[in-house]
């Protein structure tokens, strides 16, 4: 039985037993939550405790890998610029569309109230800055205090500046630092693996409390969450088609037919890496040279997650909507910046790990409690389908767009000069 299956069974079982206990003995069922709630919170804290060092280390290694790739030539620089522009664009889109979606189709008031009572046992984490305070605090005066206070946006700004500074060091010093932070990442992933082995226990404990306090409302809220967050992934997926059509200079029907096999692999495996051969074949069929596709696609799979910042921000905004935390311009700006920046550090993380590591900093930067993430991680399999399909489609669109610029715009004779040793 896979870990995702065990987690899902724990979620459903916890909610169901909580509902049954509340129906048979309401007062005793609520009394039991005095035991289950601390167990669930302790498990969630186990994941939360590694986020600060993990984010810093991932940004250093991710920016380092990106800088190394950029040294390969103009093709990679062009691809990276396009990827960063798309990441910020889809994040801003999510900041605009998610509130509109939640306003047009809000969680029923009864469900929201019941879940708010079940989940919010503590105050929102961190400060909630106004737009003026946002600009005043974006650069930390004390990075240690920022880390200790879970001030993720200023901490991320420092980590980003430090990561770029590392890329300017001589190769020997750069290798020492990036090797150190890669070792930190590897060690923290082992710790996270240990914590995730206990996920069925932690999620069962959290789910029992929700079921005991809310009844069947919990299932309705989870379905509402899946639809709302997946919708943002669908928007990014749809946006990949005009990117490919305009940037790659191909017709809609041709692009859709050619990218479909890679999308099918993505759906069946939920892995962009496993979809790489199909993406490469499709990109070449759409006119990209094997050399250009052989450079851009591996880079895209390694550092580009087109759907991640948009869907991570959507999760944080959904939780804010769920628990009734108002989001002003300052909080929204903090969420956009944190989501767009930290997504470059989500390199090669398993889906369960990347969910906590990517969403929690965004939520905390916006002053949103993260308790609900312990439940939503159990149903992440469905939104993750849209994440992977959207990523694969946008990776292909970016590849043929870069190829159209270099293989056709500048003339094919330039390609051997830059990538004479490249292999698809």
Short mmCIF file of C-alpha atoms in Angstrom, two decimals:
data_model
loop_
_atom_site.label_atom_id
_atom_site.label_comp_id
_atom_site.label_asym_id
_atom_site.label_seq_id
_atom_site.Cartn_x
_atom_site.Cartn_y
_atom_site.Cartn_z
CA UNK A 1 0.00 0.00 0.00
CA UNK A 2 1.45 3.38 -1.00
CA UNK A 3 2.02 6.17 1.47
CA UNK A 4 -0.60 8.33 -0.27
CA UNK A 5 -3.16 5.54 0.13
CA UNK A 6 -2.39 5.10 3.83
CA UNK A 7 -2.72 8.85 4.39
CA UNK A 8 -6.04 8.97 2.55
CA UNK A 9 -7.39 6.00 4.53
CA UNK A 10 -6.31 7.71 7.77
CA UNK A 11 -8.12 10.91 6.74
CA UNK A 12 -11.37 9.16 5.83
CA UNK A 13 -11.19 6.84 8.82
CA UNK A 14 -10.50 9.67 11.27
CA UNK A 15 -13.39 11.78 10.01
CA UNK A 16 -15.77 8.80 9.90
CA UNK A 17 -14.92 7.62 13.42
CA UNK A 18 -15.22 11.19 14.70
CA UNK A 19 -18.67 11.51 13.14
CA UNK A 20 -19.77 8.14 14.55
CA UNK A 21 -18.46 8.95 18.04
CA UNK A 22 -20.20 12.32 18.03
CA UNK A 23 -23.47 10.67 17.01
CA UNK A 24 -23.29 8.00 19.72
CA UNK A 25 -21.79 9.99 22.62
CA UNK A 26 -21.31 13.68 21.80
CA UNK A 27 -19.74 14.81 25.07
CA UNK A 28 -17.28 11.90 25.23
CA UNK A 29 -16.35 12.34 21.57
CA UNK A 30 -15.40 15.98 22.15
CA UNK A 31 -13.50 15.01 25.32
CA UNK A 32 -11.34 12.60 23.30
CA UNK A 33 -10.18 15.51 21.12
CA UNK A 34 -8.24 16.78 24.15
CA UNK A 35 -5.91 13.84 23.43
CA UNK A 36 -6.11 13.59 19.63
CA UNK A 37 -5.62 17.30 18.95
CA UNK A 38 -2.17 17.52 20.64
CA UNK A 39 -1.08 14.35 18.81
CA UNK A 40 -2.09 15.83 15.45
CA UNK A 41 -0.50 19.17 16.29
CA UNK A 42 2.76 17.48 17.33
CA UNK A 43 2.91 15.68 13.99
CA UNK A 44 2.25 18.93 12.11
CA UNK A 45 4.96 20.67 14.15
CA UNK A 46 7.34 17.89 13.12
CA UNK A 47 6.92 18.98 9.51
CA UNK A 48 6.97 22.66 10.37
CA UNK A 49 10.25 22.49 12.31
CA UNK A 50 12.32 21.76 9.18
CA UNK A 51 10.80 24.42 6.94
CA UNK A 52 13.17 27.31 7.74
CA UNK A 53 16.46 25.45 7.12
CA UNK A 54 14.93 23.55 4.19
CA UNK A 55 13.76 26.71 2.38
CA UNK A 56 17.12 28.45 2.86
CA UNK A 57 19.08 25.40 1.72
CA UNK A 58 16.83 24.75 -1.26
CA UNK A 59 17.12 28.34 -2.44
CA UNK A 60 20.92 28.20 -2.24
CA UNK A 61 21.12 24.91 -4.15
CA UNK A 62 18.31 25.84 -6.57
CA UNK A 63 19.77 29.24 -7.47
CA UNK A 64 23.19 27.65 -7.72
CA UNK A 65 21.93 25.05 -10.18
CA UNK A 66 20.11 27.73 -12.16
CA UNK A 67 23.22 29.92 -12.31
CA UNK A 68 25.31 26.99 -13.50
CA UNK A 69 22.76 26.30 -16.22
CA UNK A 70 22.74 29.96 -17.27
CA UNK A 71 26.48 29.80 -17.87
CA UNK A 72 25.81 27.30 -20.67
CA UNK A 73 24.79 30.05 -23.11
CA UNK A 74 22.07 32.29 -24.44
CA UNK A 75 19.55 29.49 -24.91
CA UNK A 76 19.42 28.72 -21.20
CA UNK A 77 19.35 32.41 -20.27
CA UNK A 78 16.44 32.98 -22.61
CA UNK A 79 14.63 29.94 -21.20
CA UNK A 80 15.23 31.01 -17.60
CA UNK A 81 13.98 34.55 -18.24
CA UNK A 82 10.82 33.17 -19.82
CA UNK A 83 10.30 30.72 -16.95
CA UNK A 84 10.67 33.40 -14.28
CA UNK A 85 8.26 35.70 -16.13
CA UNK A 86 5.68 32.92 -16.34
CA UNK A 87 6.06 32.07 -12.64
CA UNK A 88 5.36 35.66 -11.57
CA UNK A 89 2.53 36.03 -14.08
CA UNK A 90 0.67 32.91 -12.92
CA UNK A 91 1.18 33.87 -9.26
CA UNK A 92 -0.40 37.28 -9.83
CA UNK A 93 -3.19 35.55 -11.77
CA UNK A 94 -3.86 33.30 -8.78
CA UNK A 95 -3.95 36.31 -6.44
CA UNK A 96 -6.68 37.85 -8.62
CA UNK A 97 -8.67 34.75 -9.63
CA UNK A 98 -8.75 32.77 -6.38
CA UNK A 99 -10.60 35.45 -4.35
CA UNK A 100 -13.06 35.89 -7.23
CA UNK A 101 -13.65 32.13 -7.37
CA UNK A 102 -14.20 31.94 -3.61
CA UNK A 103 -16.56 34.89 -3.78
CA UNK A 104 -18.53 33.39 -6.65
CA UNK A 105 -18.61 29.92 -5.05
CA UNK A 106 -17.94 30.34 -1.33
CA UNK A 107 -17.76 27.54 1.16
CA UNK A 108 -21.25 27.34 2.75
CA UNK A 109 -21.37 29.41 5.92
CA UNK A 110 -22.31 26.43 8.08
CA UNK A 111 -19.35 24.37 6.86
CA UNK A 112 -16.95 27.28 7.25
CA UNK A 113 -18.09 28.00 10.80
CA UNK A 114 -17.88 24.36 11.86
CA UNK A 115 -14.43 23.84 10.37
CA UNK A 116 -13.19 27.14 11.79
CA UNK A 117 -14.19 25.91 15.23
CA UNK A 118 -12.49 22.56 14.66
CA UNK A 119 -9.24 23.84 13.19
CA UNK A 120 -8.37 27.19 14.70
CA UNK A 121 -7.11 26.29 18.14
CA UNK A 122 -4.44 28.97 17.93
CA UNK A 123 -4.09 32.51 16.68
CA UNK A 124 -2.82 33.22 13.16
CA UNK A 125 0.93 32.79 12.89
CA UNK A 126 3.10 35.86 12.41
CA UNK A 127 2.22 39.50 11.91
CA UNK A 128 -0.23 40.76 9.31
CA UNK A 129 1.41 43.75 7.61
CA UNK A 130 -0.32 46.55 5.78
CA UNK A 131 1.05 47.60 2.42
CA UNK A 132 3.37 50.14 4.06
CA UNK A 133 4.65 47.64 6.58
CA UNK A 134 5.16 45.13 3.77
CA UNK A 135 7.78 47.34 2.11
CA UNK A 136 9.22 48.32 5.49
CA UNK A 137 9.80 44.69 6.58
CA UNK A 138 10.67 43.00 3.29
CA UNK A 139 14.40 43.38 4.01
CA UNK A 140 15.28 41.86 7.40
CA UNK A 141 17.32 43.83 9.92
CA UNK A 142 18.09 40.62 11.81
CA UNK A 143 17.89 37.41 9.83
CA UNK A 144 18.08 35.27 12.98
CA UNK A 145 15.09 37.08 14.45
CA UNK A 146 13.25 36.68 11.13
CA UNK A 147 13.86 32.92 11.19
CA UNK A 148 12.87 32.64 14.86
CA UNK A 149 9.69 34.66 14.27
CA UNK A 150 8.64 32.72 11.14
CA UNK A 151 8.92 35.93 9.08
CA UNK A 152 9.28 34.01 5.84
CA UNK A 153 9.27 36.81 3.29
CA UNK A 154 12.25 38.74 4.73
CA UNK A 155 13.99 35.42 5.42
CA UNK A 156 13.42 34.42 1.79
CA UNK A 157 14.80 37.75 0.55
CA UNK A 158 17.96 37.20 2.62
CA UNK A 159 18.29 33.61 1.40
CA UNK A 160 17.85 34.75 -2.19
CA UNK A 161 20.53 37.45 -1.84
CA UNK A 162 22.87 34.97 -0.14
CA UNK A 163 22.26 32.37 -2.85
CA UNK A 164 23.13 34.83 -5.63
CA UNK A 165 26.22 35.93 -3.67
CA UNK A 166 27.34 32.30 -3.50
CA UNK A 167 27.19 32.08 -7.29
CA UNK A 168 29.75 34.90 -7.51
CA UNK A 169 32.36 33.08 -5.42
CA UNK A 170 35.35 31.27 -6.93
CA UNK A 171 34.50 27.75 -8.01
CA UNK A 172 36.22 26.04 -5.07
CA UNK A 173 34.39 28.11 -2.45
CA UNK A 174 31.13 27.88 -4.38
CA UNK A 175 31.37 24.11 -4.48
CA UNK A 176 32.00 23.90 -0.74
CA UNK A 177 28.95 26.01 0.13
CA UNK A 178 26.56 24.42 -2.37
CA UNK A 179 27.77 20.98 -1.31
CA UNK A 180 27.13 21.87 2.34
CA UNK A 181 23.61 23.11 1.67
CA UNK A 182 22.86 20.11 -0.55
CA UNK A 183 23.89 17.87 2.35
CA UNK A 184 21.58 19.87 4.63
CA UNK A 185 18.72 19.33 2.16
CA UNK A 186 19.42 15.61 1.96
CA UNK A 187 19.53 15.28 5.77
CA UNK A 188 16.31 17.26 6.21
CA UNK A 189 14.56 15.10 3.62
CA UNK A 190 15.48 12.07 5.72
CA UNK A 191 13.95 13.77 8.77
CA UNK A 192 10.82 14.61 6.77
CA UNK A 193 10.66 10.99 5.62
CA UNK A 194 10.62 9.89 9.25
CA UNK A 195 7.86 12.38 10.08
CA UNK A 196 5.80 11.29 7.07
CA UNK A 197 5.96 7.67 8.19
CA UNK A 198 3.87 8.88 11.14
CA UNK A 199 1.49 10.77 8.84
CA UNK A 200 -1.37 8.24 9.16
CA UNK A 201 -1.30 8.70 12.95
CA UNK A 202 -1.08 12.49 12.82
CA UNK A 203 -3.70 12.90 10.11
CA UNK A 204 -6.04 10.42 11.80
CA UNK A 205 -5.79 12.44 15.02
CA UNK A 206 -6.47 15.72 13.22
CA UNK A 207 -9.29 14.20 11.15
CA UNK A 208 -10.97 12.68 14.21
CA UNK A 209 -11.25 16.12 15.81
CA UNK A 210 -12.68 17.61 12.62
CA UNK A 211 -15.19 14.77 12.24
CA UNK A 212 -16.26 14.93 15.88
CA UNK A 213 -16.83 18.69 15.73
CA UNK A 214 -18.19 19.17 12.21
CA UNK A 215 -19.83 15.90 11.16
CA UNK A 216 -20.23 15.30 7.42
CA UNK A 217 -19.40 18.96 6.72
CA UNK A 218 -15.74 17.93 6.62
CA UNK A 219 -16.22 15.86 3.45
CA UNK A 220 -18.05 18.70 1.71
CA UNK A 221 -15.26 21.12 2.61
CA UNK A 222 -12.59 18.80 1.21
CA UNK A 223 -14.45 18.47 -2.09
CA UNK A 224 -14.84 22.26 -2.23
CA UNK A 225 -11.11 22.66 -1.59
CA UNK A 226 -10.13 20.16 -4.29
CA UNK A 227 -12.30 21.88 -6.92
CA UNK A 228 -11.17 25.43 -6.08
CA UNK A 229 -7.43 24.71 -5.97
CA UNK A 230 -7.55 22.42 -9.02
CA UNK A 231 -9.34 25.19 -10.95
CA UNK A 232 -6.26 27.41 -10.60
CA UNK A 233 -4.14 24.60 -12.02
CA UNK A 234 -6.56 24.30 -14.93
CA UNK A 235 -6.15 28.03 -15.66
CA UNK A 236 -2.36 27.61 -15.85
CA UNK A 237 -2.83 24.52 -18.03
CA UNK A 238 -5.08 26.44 -20.43
CA UNK A 239 -2.61 29.36 -20.50
CA UNK A 240 0.09 27.00 -21.81
CA UNK A 241 -1.76 26.64 -25.11
CA UNK A 242 -1.52 30.32 -26.20
CA UNK A 243 2.08 30.38 -24.96
CA UNK A 244 2.89 27.46 -27.25
CA UNK A 245 0.81 28.79 -30.14
CA UNK A 246 2.20 32.33 -30.07
CA UNK A 247 5.74 31.63 -28.88
CA UNK A 248 6.18 28.41 -30.82
CA UNK A 249 4.25 29.62 -33.89
CA UNK A 250 2.07 26.53 -34.15
CA UNK A 251 -1.67 26.07 -34.52
CA UNK A 252 -3.83 25.10 -31.56
CA UNK A 253 -4.86 21.72 -32.95
CA UNK A 254 -1.32 20.70 -33.74
CA UNK A 255 -0.01 21.73 -30.34
CA UNK A 256 -2.88 20.00 -28.52
CA UNK A 257 -2.47 16.73 -30.45
CA UNK A 258 1.31 16.65 -30.07
CA UNK A 259 1.43 17.42 -26.34
CA UNK A 260 -1.37 14.92 -25.52
CA UNK A 261 0.95 11.85 -25.17
CA UNK A 262 3.12 13.69 -22.61
CA UNK A 263 -0.03 14.73 -20.75
CA UNK A 264 -1.18 11.10 -20.67
CA UNK A 265 2.15 10.04 -19.12
CA UNK A 266 1.86 12.90 -16.61
CA UNK A 267 -1.63 11.77 -15.56
CA UNK A 268 -0.58 8.15 -15.14
CA UNK A 269 2.69 8.83 -13.30
CA UNK A 270 2.18 12.28 -11.71
CA UNK A 271 5.82 12.91 -12.57
CA UNK A 272 7.28 15.53 -14.90
CA UNK A 273 10.54 13.58 -14.99
CA UNK A 274 8.79 10.44 -16.21
CA UNK A 275 7.11 12.57 -18.90
CA UNK A 276 10.44 13.92 -20.19
CA UNK A 277 10.90 11.47 -23.11
CA UNK A 278 7.35 12.15 -24.36
CA UNK A 279 7.89 15.91 -23.97
CA UNK A 280 11.13 15.69 -25.93
CA UNK A 281 9.49 13.75 -28.75
CA UNK A 282 6.57 16.18 -28.88
CA UNK A 283 8.82 19.26 -28.85
CA UNK A 284 10.86 17.94 -31.78
CA UNK A 285 7.66 17.13 -33.70
CA UNK A 286 6.54 20.74 -33.12
CA UNK A 287 9.72 22.06 -34.72
CA UNK A 288 12.27 22.34 -31.89
CA UNK A 289 15.75 21.13 -32.73
CA UNK A 290 16.88 18.11 -30.68
CA UNK A 291 19.81 20.17 -29.37
CA UNK A 292 17.62 23.01 -28.07
CA UNK A 293 15.00 20.67 -26.65
CA UNK A 294 17.79 18.66 -25.01
CA UNK A 295 18.87 21.78 -23.13
CA UNK A 296 15.57 23.47 -22.27
CA UNK A 297 13.44 20.48 -21.23
CA UNK A 298 15.81 19.03 -18.60
CA UNK A 299 16.23 22.55 -17.21
CA UNK A 300 12.45 23.01 -17.11
CA UNK A 301 11.92 19.69 -15.33
CA UNK A 302 14.64 20.54 -12.80
CA UNK A 303 13.78 24.13 -11.83
CA UNK A 304 10.48 25.14 -13.44
CA UNK A 305 7.13 24.42 -11.76
CA UNK A 306 4.64 26.49 -13.73
CA UNK A 307 1.63 25.58 -11.61
CA UNK A 308 3.32 25.57 -8.20
CA UNK A 309 3.31 29.25 -7.15
CA UNK A 310 -0.23 29.79 -8.40
CA UNK A 311 -1.64 26.70 -6.69
CA UNK A 312 0.42 27.19 -3.52
CA UNK A 313 -0.94 30.72 -3.19
CA UNK A 314 -4.44 29.39 -3.92
CA UNK A 315 -4.11 26.91 -1.03
CA UNK A 316 -3.05 29.69 1.35
CA UNK A 317 -5.91 31.93 0.19
CA UNK A 318 -8.34 29.04 0.56
CA UNK A 319 -7.22 28.42 4.14
CA UNK A 320 -7.60 32.14 4.88
CA UNK A 321 -11.13 31.97 3.46
CA UNK A 322 -11.84 28.83 5.46
CA UNK A 323 -10.75 30.17 8.84
CA UNK A 324 -11.92 33.74 8.29
CA UNK A 325 -8.56 35.54 8.13
CA UNK A 326 -8.97 38.77 6.10
CA UNK A 327 -6.32 39.27 3.43
CA UNK A 328 -5.37 42.88 2.64
CA UNK A 329 -2.98 44.26 0.01
CA UNK A 330 0.05 43.84 2.28
CA UNK A 331 -0.65 40.20 3.04
CA UNK A 332 -1.43 39.47 -0.60
CA UNK A 333 1.82 41.10 -1.74
CA UNK A 334 3.73 39.03 0.82
CA UNK A 335 2.03 35.86 -0.43
CA UNK A 336 2.75 36.61 -4.09
CA UNK A 337 6.42 37.35 -3.44
CA UNK A 338 6.96 34.32 -1.20
CA UNK A 339 5.18 31.94 -3.60
CA UNK A 340 7.03 33.17 -6.68
CA UNK A 341 10.46 33.19 -5.06
CA UNK A 342 10.36 29.93 -3.13
CA UNK A 343 9.06 27.88 -6.05
CA UNK A 344 12.57 27.89 -7.56
CA UNK A 345 13.65 25.98 -4.46
CA UNK A 346 11.19 23.11 -4.88
CA UNK A 347 13.67 21.15 -6.95
CA UNK A 348 13.13 17.39 -7.05
CA UNK A 349 11.01 17.19 -3.90
CA UNK A 350 8.35 14.48 -3.58
CA UNK A 351 4.79 15.82 -3.85
CA UNK A 352 3.94 15.30 -0.17
CA UNK A 353 7.11 17.06 0.96
CA UNK A 354 6.82 19.93 -1.51
CA UNK A 355 3.23 20.59 -0.42
CA UNK A 356 4.24 21.46 3.14
CA UNK A 357 7.59 23.04 2.20
CA UNK A 358 6.01 25.24 -0.50
CA UNK A 359 2.61 26.15 0.96
CA UNK A 360 3.51 26.68 4.62
CA UNK A 361 5.91 29.61 3.98
CA UNK A 362 3.28 31.33 1.83
CA UNK A 363 0.58 30.87 4.46
CA UNK A 364 2.83 31.99 7.31
CA UNK A 365 4.01 35.05 5.35
CA UNK A 366 0.34 36.05 5.00
CA UNK A 367 -0.47 35.44 8.66
CA UNK A 368 -2.65 32.41 7.91
CA UNK A 369 -2.75 29.40 10.30
CA UNK A 370 -1.41 26.20 8.78
CA UNK A 371 -3.41 23.64 10.79
CA UNK A 372 -5.68 22.84 7.83
CA UNK A 373 -2.66 21.78 5.75
CA UNK A 374 -2.48 18.58 7.78
CA UNK A 375 -5.86 17.60 6.31
CA UNK A 376 -5.41 19.00 2.81
CA UNK A 377 -2.15 17.12 2.31
CA UNK A 378 -4.19 13.90 2.42
CA UNK A 379 -6.22 14.90 -0.66
CA UNK A 380 -3.35 16.56 -2.53
CA UNK A 381 -3.28 13.64 -5.00
CA UNK A 382 -6.14 15.14 -7.02
CA UNK A 383 -4.81 18.72 -7.32
CA UNK A 384 -1.36 17.22 -7.97
CA UNK A 385 -2.71 15.70 -11.20
CA UNK A 386 -3.44 19.20 -12.47
CA UNK A 387 -0.09 20.42 -11.19
CA UNK A 388 1.78 17.78 -13.20
CA UNK A 389 -0.27 18.08 -16.40
CA UNK A 390 -0.01 21.87 -16.29
CA UNK A 391 3.75 21.70 -15.72
CA UNK A 392 4.30 19.27 -18.58
CA UNK A 393 2.20 21.33 -21.00
CA UNK A 394 3.91 24.59 -20.07
CA UNK A 395 7.38 22.96 -20.24
CA UNK A 396 6.65 21.96 -23.82
CA UNK A 397 5.27 25.40 -24.67
CA UNK A 398 8.38 27.13 -23.29
CA UNK A 399 10.67 24.74 -25.15
CA UNK A 400 9.13 25.34 -28.57
CA UNK A 401 8.96 29.09 -27.85
CA UNK A 402 12.68 29.25 -27.09
CA UNK A 403 13.38 27.05 -30.11
CA UNK A 404 11.36 29.34 -32.39
CA UNK A 405 13.59 32.23 -31.30
CA UNK A 406 16.95 30.47 -31.63
CA UNK A 407 16.44 27.70 -34.19
CA UNK A 408 14.46 29.83 -36.64
CA UNK A 409 14.77 33.46 -35.57
CA UNK A 410 18.57 33.57 -35.50
CA UNK A 411 19.20 30.86 -38.02
CA UNK A 412 20.09 27.24 -37.42
CA UNK A 413 23.80 27.99 -37.88
CA UNK A 414 23.97 29.51 -34.39
CA UNK A 415 22.92 26.35 -32.58
CA UNK A 416 26.05 24.23 -33.12
CA UNK A 417 28.20 27.09 -31.77
CA UNK A 418 26.35 27.06 -28.43
CA UNK A 419 25.33 23.44 -28.03
CA UNK A 420 27.67 21.48 -30.24
CA UNK A 421 28.03 18.84 -27.52
CA UNK A 422 24.38 18.79 -26.40
CA UNK A 423 22.39 15.59 -26.63
CA UNK A 424 18.61 15.23 -26.35
#
